[in-house]
Amino acid sequence: MAAVGGGGRRIGGTIRKLIPWLALSTKARFVSDATGARGAGDNPTVLVIDFGAQYAQLIARRVREAGVYSEIVPHTASVGEIVARQPAALILSGGPSSVYAEGAPSVDPDLFKHDIPVFGICYGFQAMAQALGGVVERTGLAEFGGTKLTVVPSSEGVLLKDLPPQQSVWMSHGDSVTRAPSGFTVTAASDGAPVAAFEDLDRRLAGVQFHP
């Protein structure tokens, strides 16, 4: 379930770190020369897929402030339409739904077969996990507002590397990812979210339950 509170100001920090995150190594490069992806002014484009988040515009703005062109597209856009845009990367936004609600937006698993880096936030994180074979459940431990996040110290993740082992993040969810998809490393957890962040460096896929 996506944010309904006031955590928007927190989005900037992790988004700024996200841009170079996938550019740190050949395993995890954010804008690949091989993609040929171009946007406005022949610049790489990050598409924000909007699942109804209050902060979709803010996410796109923060990406642009980090020096990468960004646009918002609706979650109803087909995989073909998204791939045709040749995005350098995708961000799956939060949203107000439960992944198990009738008619809830979902992510087509084919989206992850095109070697496009994808980062999921909150609902987008859950929809991504479900599409890739992970488990999303209503555990009864909903989290709203400031929440203590614990970074997994032994993980090989990059996005949360060098951050404090415990920190306060903004959560707004009823459902939780309880098992990450195959190939993903769990990089953080909270009391109500046993999988609060994950990464698959080989496929350039990552996500967080909180609002960064």
CSV table of C-alpha atoms in Angstrom, one decimal:
chain,number,residue,atom,x,y,z
A,1,MET,CA,0.0,0.0,0.0
A,2,ALA,CA,1.4,3.4,-0.9
A,3,ALA,CA,2.0,6.5,1.1
A,4,VAL,CA,-0.8,8.5,2.4
A,5,GLY,CA,1.3,10.5,4.8
A,6,GLY,CA,3.9,13.3,4.6
A,7,GLY,CA,7.1,11.6,3.7
A,8,GLY,CA,7.6,13.3,0.3
A,9,ARG,CA,10.6,15.4,1.4
A,10,ARG,CA,12.5,12.1,2.1
A,11,ILE,CA,12.4,11.1,-1.5
A,12,GLY,CA,15.3,13.2,-2.6
A,13,GLY,CA,18.2,11.5,-0.8
A,14,THR,CA,17.9,8.0,-2.0
A,15,ILE,CA,16.8,9.1,-5.5
A,16,ARG,CA,20.1,11.1,-5.7
A,17,LYS,CA,22.0,8.0,-4.7
A,18,LEU,CA,19.9,5.8,-7.0
A,19,ILE,CA,21.1,7.5,-10.2
A,20,PRO,CA,24.8,6.5,-9.8
A,21,TRP,CA,23.9,3.3,-8.0
A,22,LEU,CA,23.6,1.2,-11.2
A,23,ALA,CA,26.6,3.0,-12.7
A,24,LEU,CA,29.0,1.7,-10.1
A,25,SER,CA,30.1,-1.4,-11.9
A,26,THR,CA,29.7,-3.4,-15.0
A,27,LYS,CA,27.3,-5.6,-13.1
A,28,ALA,CA,25.2,-2.7,-12.1
A,29,ARG,CA,25.3,0.2,-14.5
A,30,PHE,CA,22.4,2.6,-14.5
A,31,VAL,CA,22.6,4.1,-18.0
A,32,SER,CA,24.2,1.5,-20.2
A,33,ASP,CA,25.8,2.5,-23.5
A,34,ALA,CA,24.3,-0.7,-24.8
A,35,THR,CA,20.7,0.4,-24.4
A,36,GLY,CA,21.0,3.4,-26.7
A,37,ALA,CA,18.3,4.9,-24.6
A,38,ARG,CA,17.6,8.6,-25.3
A,39,GLY,CA,15.0,11.1,-24.2
A,40,ALA,CA,14.4,14.8,-24.5
A,41,GLY,CA,17.4,16.5,-26.1
A,42,ASP,CA,18.9,13.1,-26.9
A,43,ASN,CA,19.5,12.4,-23.2
A,44,PRO,CA,18.9,9.2,-21.3
A,45,THR,CA,15.3,8.9,-20.0
A,46,VAL,CA,14.0,7.4,-16.7
A,47,LEU,CA,10.3,6.6,-16.9
A,48,VAL,CA,8.3,6.7,-13.7
A,49,ILE,CA,5.4,4.2,-14.0
A,50,ASP,CA,2.6,5.7,-11.9
A,51,PHE,CA,0.5,3.4,-9.8
A,52,GLY,CA,-1.4,6.2,-8.2
A,53,ALA,CA,1.2,7.6,-6.0
A,54,GLN,CA,0.9,11.1,-4.4
A,55,TYR,CA,4.6,11.6,-5.0
A,56,ALA,CA,4.9,10.5,-8.7
A,57,GLN,CA,5.6,14.1,-9.8
A,58,LEU,CA,8.1,14.5,-7.0
A,59,ILE,CA,10.0,11.3,-7.9
A,60,ALA,CA,10.3,12.5,-11.5
A,61,ARG,CA,11.4,15.9,-10.4
A,62,ARG,CA,14.1,14.5,-8.1
A,63,VAL,CA,15.4,12.3,-10.9
A,64,ARG,CA,15.6,15.4,-13.1
A,65,GLU,CA,17.4,17.3,-10.3
A,66,ALA,CA,20.0,14.5,-10.2
A,67,GLY,CA,20.7,15.3,-13.9
A,68,VAL,CA,18.7,12.6,-15.7
A,69,TYR,CA,15.6,13.4,-17.8
A,70,SER,CA,12.4,11.8,-16.5
A,71,GLU,CA,8.8,11.4,-17.5
A,72,ILE,CA,5.7,9.8,-15.9
A,73,VAL,CA,3.7,7.2,-17.7
A,74,PRO,CA,0.5,5.5,-16.4
A,75,HIS,CA,0.6,1.9,-15.1
A,76,THR,CA,-1.8,1.0,-17.9
A,77,ALA,CA,1.0,1.4,-20.5
A,78,SER,CA,1.8,-1.9,-22.2
A,79,VAL,CA,5.2,-3.5,-22.0
A,80,GLY,CA,5.5,-2.8,-25.8
A,81,GLU,CA,4.8,0.9,-25.3
A,82,ILE,CA,7.3,1.2,-22.5
A,83,VAL,CA,10.1,-0.7,-24.3
A,84,ALA,CA,9.4,1.4,-27.4
A,85,ARG,CA,10.4,4.5,-25.5
A,86,GLN,CA,13.9,3.0,-25.0
A,87,PRO,CA,14.1,4.1,-21.4
A,88,ALA,CA,17.5,4.0,-19.6
A,89,ALA,CA,15.6,2.8,-16.5
A,90,LEU,CA,12.2,2.5,-14.9
A,91,ILE,CA,10.9,3.5,-11.4
A,92,LEU,CA,7.7,1.8,-10.2
A,93,SER,CA,5.9,4.2,-8.0
A,94,GLY,CA,3.8,3.6,-4.9
A,95,GLY,CA,0.1,3.5,-5.0
A,96,PRO,CA,-3.0,3.3,-2.7
A,97,SER,CA,-3.9,-0.3,-3.5
A,98,SER,CA,-3.3,-3.8,-2.1
A,99,VAL,CA,-1.8,-6.2,-4.6
A,100,TYR,CA,-4.5,-8.6,-3.7
A,101,ALA,CA,-7.4,-6.2,-4.1
A,102,GLU,CA,-9.8,-6.9,-7.0
A,103,GLY,CA,-8.7,-4.9,-10.0
A,104,ALA,CA,-5.5,-3.8,-8.4
A,105,PRO,CA,-2.7,-2.6,-10.8
A,106,SER,CA,-0.1,-5.3,-11.5
A,107,VAL,CA,3.2,-5.5,-13.3
A,108,ASP,CA,3.6,-7.7,-16.4
A,109,PRO,CA,6.5,-10.1,-15.8
A,110,ASP,CA,7.6,-9.5,-19.4
A,111,LEU,CA,8.6,-6.0,-18.3
A,112,PHE,CA,11.7,-7.6,-16.6
A,113,LYS,CA,12.9,-9.5,-19.7
A,114,HIS,CA,14.2,-6.5,-21.6
A,115,ASP,CA,17.4,-5.7,-19.7
A,116,ILE,CA,16.1,-2.4,-18.4
A,117,PRO,CA,17.1,-1.4,-14.9
A,118,VAL,CA,14.0,-1.2,-12.6
A,119,PHE,CA,13.6,0.3,-9.2
A,120,GLY,CA,10.3,-0.3,-7.2
A,121,ILE,CA,9.0,1.9,-4.4
A,122,CYS,CA,6.4,0.8,-1.9
A,123,TYR,CA,3.5,-0.6,-3.9
A,124,GLY,CA,5.8,-0.8,-7.0
A,125,PHE,CA,8.2,-2.8,-4.8
A,126,GLN,CA,5.4,-5.2,-3.8
A,127,ALA,CA,4.0,-5.5,-7.4
A,128,MET,CA,7.5,-6.2,-8.6
A,129,ALA,CA,8.1,-8.9,-6.0
A,130,GLN,CA,4.8,-10.6,-6.9
A,131,ALA,CA,5.5,-10.5,-10.6
A,132,LEU,CA,8.9,-12.1,-10.2
A,133,GLY,CA,7.7,-14.9,-7.9
A,134,GLY,CA,8.2,-13.4,-4.5
A,135,VAL,CA,5.6,-13.6,-1.7
A,136,VAL,CA,3.5,-10.6,-0.6
A,137,GLU,CA,1.3,-11.1,2.5
A,138,ARG,CA,-0.9,-9.2,4.9
A,139,THR,CA,1.0,-10.0,8.1
A,140,GLY,CA,-1.1,-7.8,10.5
A,141,LEU,CA,2.0,-5.6,11.1
A,142,ALA,CA,1.2,-2.5,9.1
A,143,GLU,CA,3.6,0.4,9.3
A,144,PHE,CA,2.8,4.1,8.9
A,145,GLY,CA,5.1,7.0,9.4
A,146,GLY,CA,8.6,7.0,10.8
A,147,THR,CA,9.8,3.4,11.1
A,148,LYS,CA,13.1,1.9,12.2
A,149,LEU,CA,14.9,0.2,9.3
A,150,THR,CA,17.7,-2.3,9.8
A,151,VAL,CA,20.2,-2.7,7.0
A,152,VAL,CA,21.3,-6.3,6.6
A,153,PRO,CA,25.0,-6.1,7.4
A,154,SER,CA,26.1,-9.2,5.4
A,155,SER,CA,24.2,-8.4,2.2
A,156,GLU,CA,26.0,-7.7,-1.0
A,157,GLY,CA,23.7,-4.8,-1.9
A,158,VAL,CA,24.9,-1.5,-3.2
A,159,LEU,CA,22.0,1.0,-2.8
A,160,LEU,CA,22.1,1.0,1.1
A,161,LYS,CA,25.8,0.4,1.3
A,162,ASP,CA,27.7,2.8,3.7
A,163,LEU,CA,24.4,3.9,5.3
A,164,PRO,CA,23.9,3.6,9.1
A,165,PRO,CA,22.9,0.0,10.1
A,166,GLN,CA,19.7,1.4,11.7
A,167,GLN,CA,17.8,4.4,10.4
A,168,SER,CA,14.4,6.0,10.4
A,169,VAL,CA,12.5,5.8,7.1
A,170,TRP,CA,8.9,6.7,6.0
A,171,MET,CA,6.6,3.7,5.7
A,172,SER,CA,3.0,3.4,4.6
A,173,HIS,CA,1.9,-0.2,4.0
A,174,GLY,CA,-0.4,-2.9,5.1
A,175,ASP,CA,0.9,-5.7,3.0
A,176,SER,CA,4.5,-6.8,3.2
A,177,VAL,CA,7.0,-8.8,1.0
A,178,THR,CA,7.8,-11.8,3.1
A,179,ARG,CA,9.9,-13.7,0.6
A,180,ALA,CA,12.1,-12.1,-2.1
A,181,PRO,CA,12.0,-13.4,-5.6
A,182,SER,CA,14.7,-15.9,-6.7
A,183,GLY,CA,18.1,-14.2,-7.4
A,184,PHE,CA,17.4,-11.2,-5.1
A,185,THR,CA,19.5,-10.3,-2.0
A,186,VAL,CA,17.5,-8.9,0.9
A,187,THR,CA,19.3,-5.8,2.0
A,188,ALA,CA,17.0,-4.4,4.8
A,189,ALA,CA,14.1,-5.3,7.1
A,190,SER,CA,11.8,-3.7,9.6
A,191,ASP,CA,9.5,-5.1,12.3
A,192,GLY,CA,6.6,-5.2,9.9
A,193,ALA,CA,8.5,-5.9,6.6
A,194,PRO,CA,10.9,-8.8,6.8
A,195,VAL,CA,11.9,-7.9,3.2
A,196,ALA,CA,12.1,-4.1,3.2
A,197,ALA,CA,14.6,-3.8,0.4
A,198,PHE,CA,16.2,-6.1,-2.1
A,199,GLU,CA,18.6,-6.0,-5.1
A,200,ASP,CA,19.5,-8.3,-8.0
A,201,LEU,CA,22.7,-6.7,-9.3
A,202,ASP,CA,23.0,-9.1,-12.3
A,203,ARG,CA,19.6,-8.1,-13.7
A,204,ARG,CA,19.9,-4.5,-12.4
A,205,LEU,CA,16.6,-4.7,-10.4
A,206,ALA,CA,16.0,-3.3,-6.9
A,207,GLY,CA,13.3,-2.0,-4.7
A,208,VAL,CA,12.4,-0.6,-1.3
A,209,GLN,CA,9.2,-0.9,0.8
A,210,PHE,CA,9.8,2.6,2.3
A,211,HIS,CA,9.5,6.0,0.6
A,212,PRO,CA,13.2,7.0,0.0
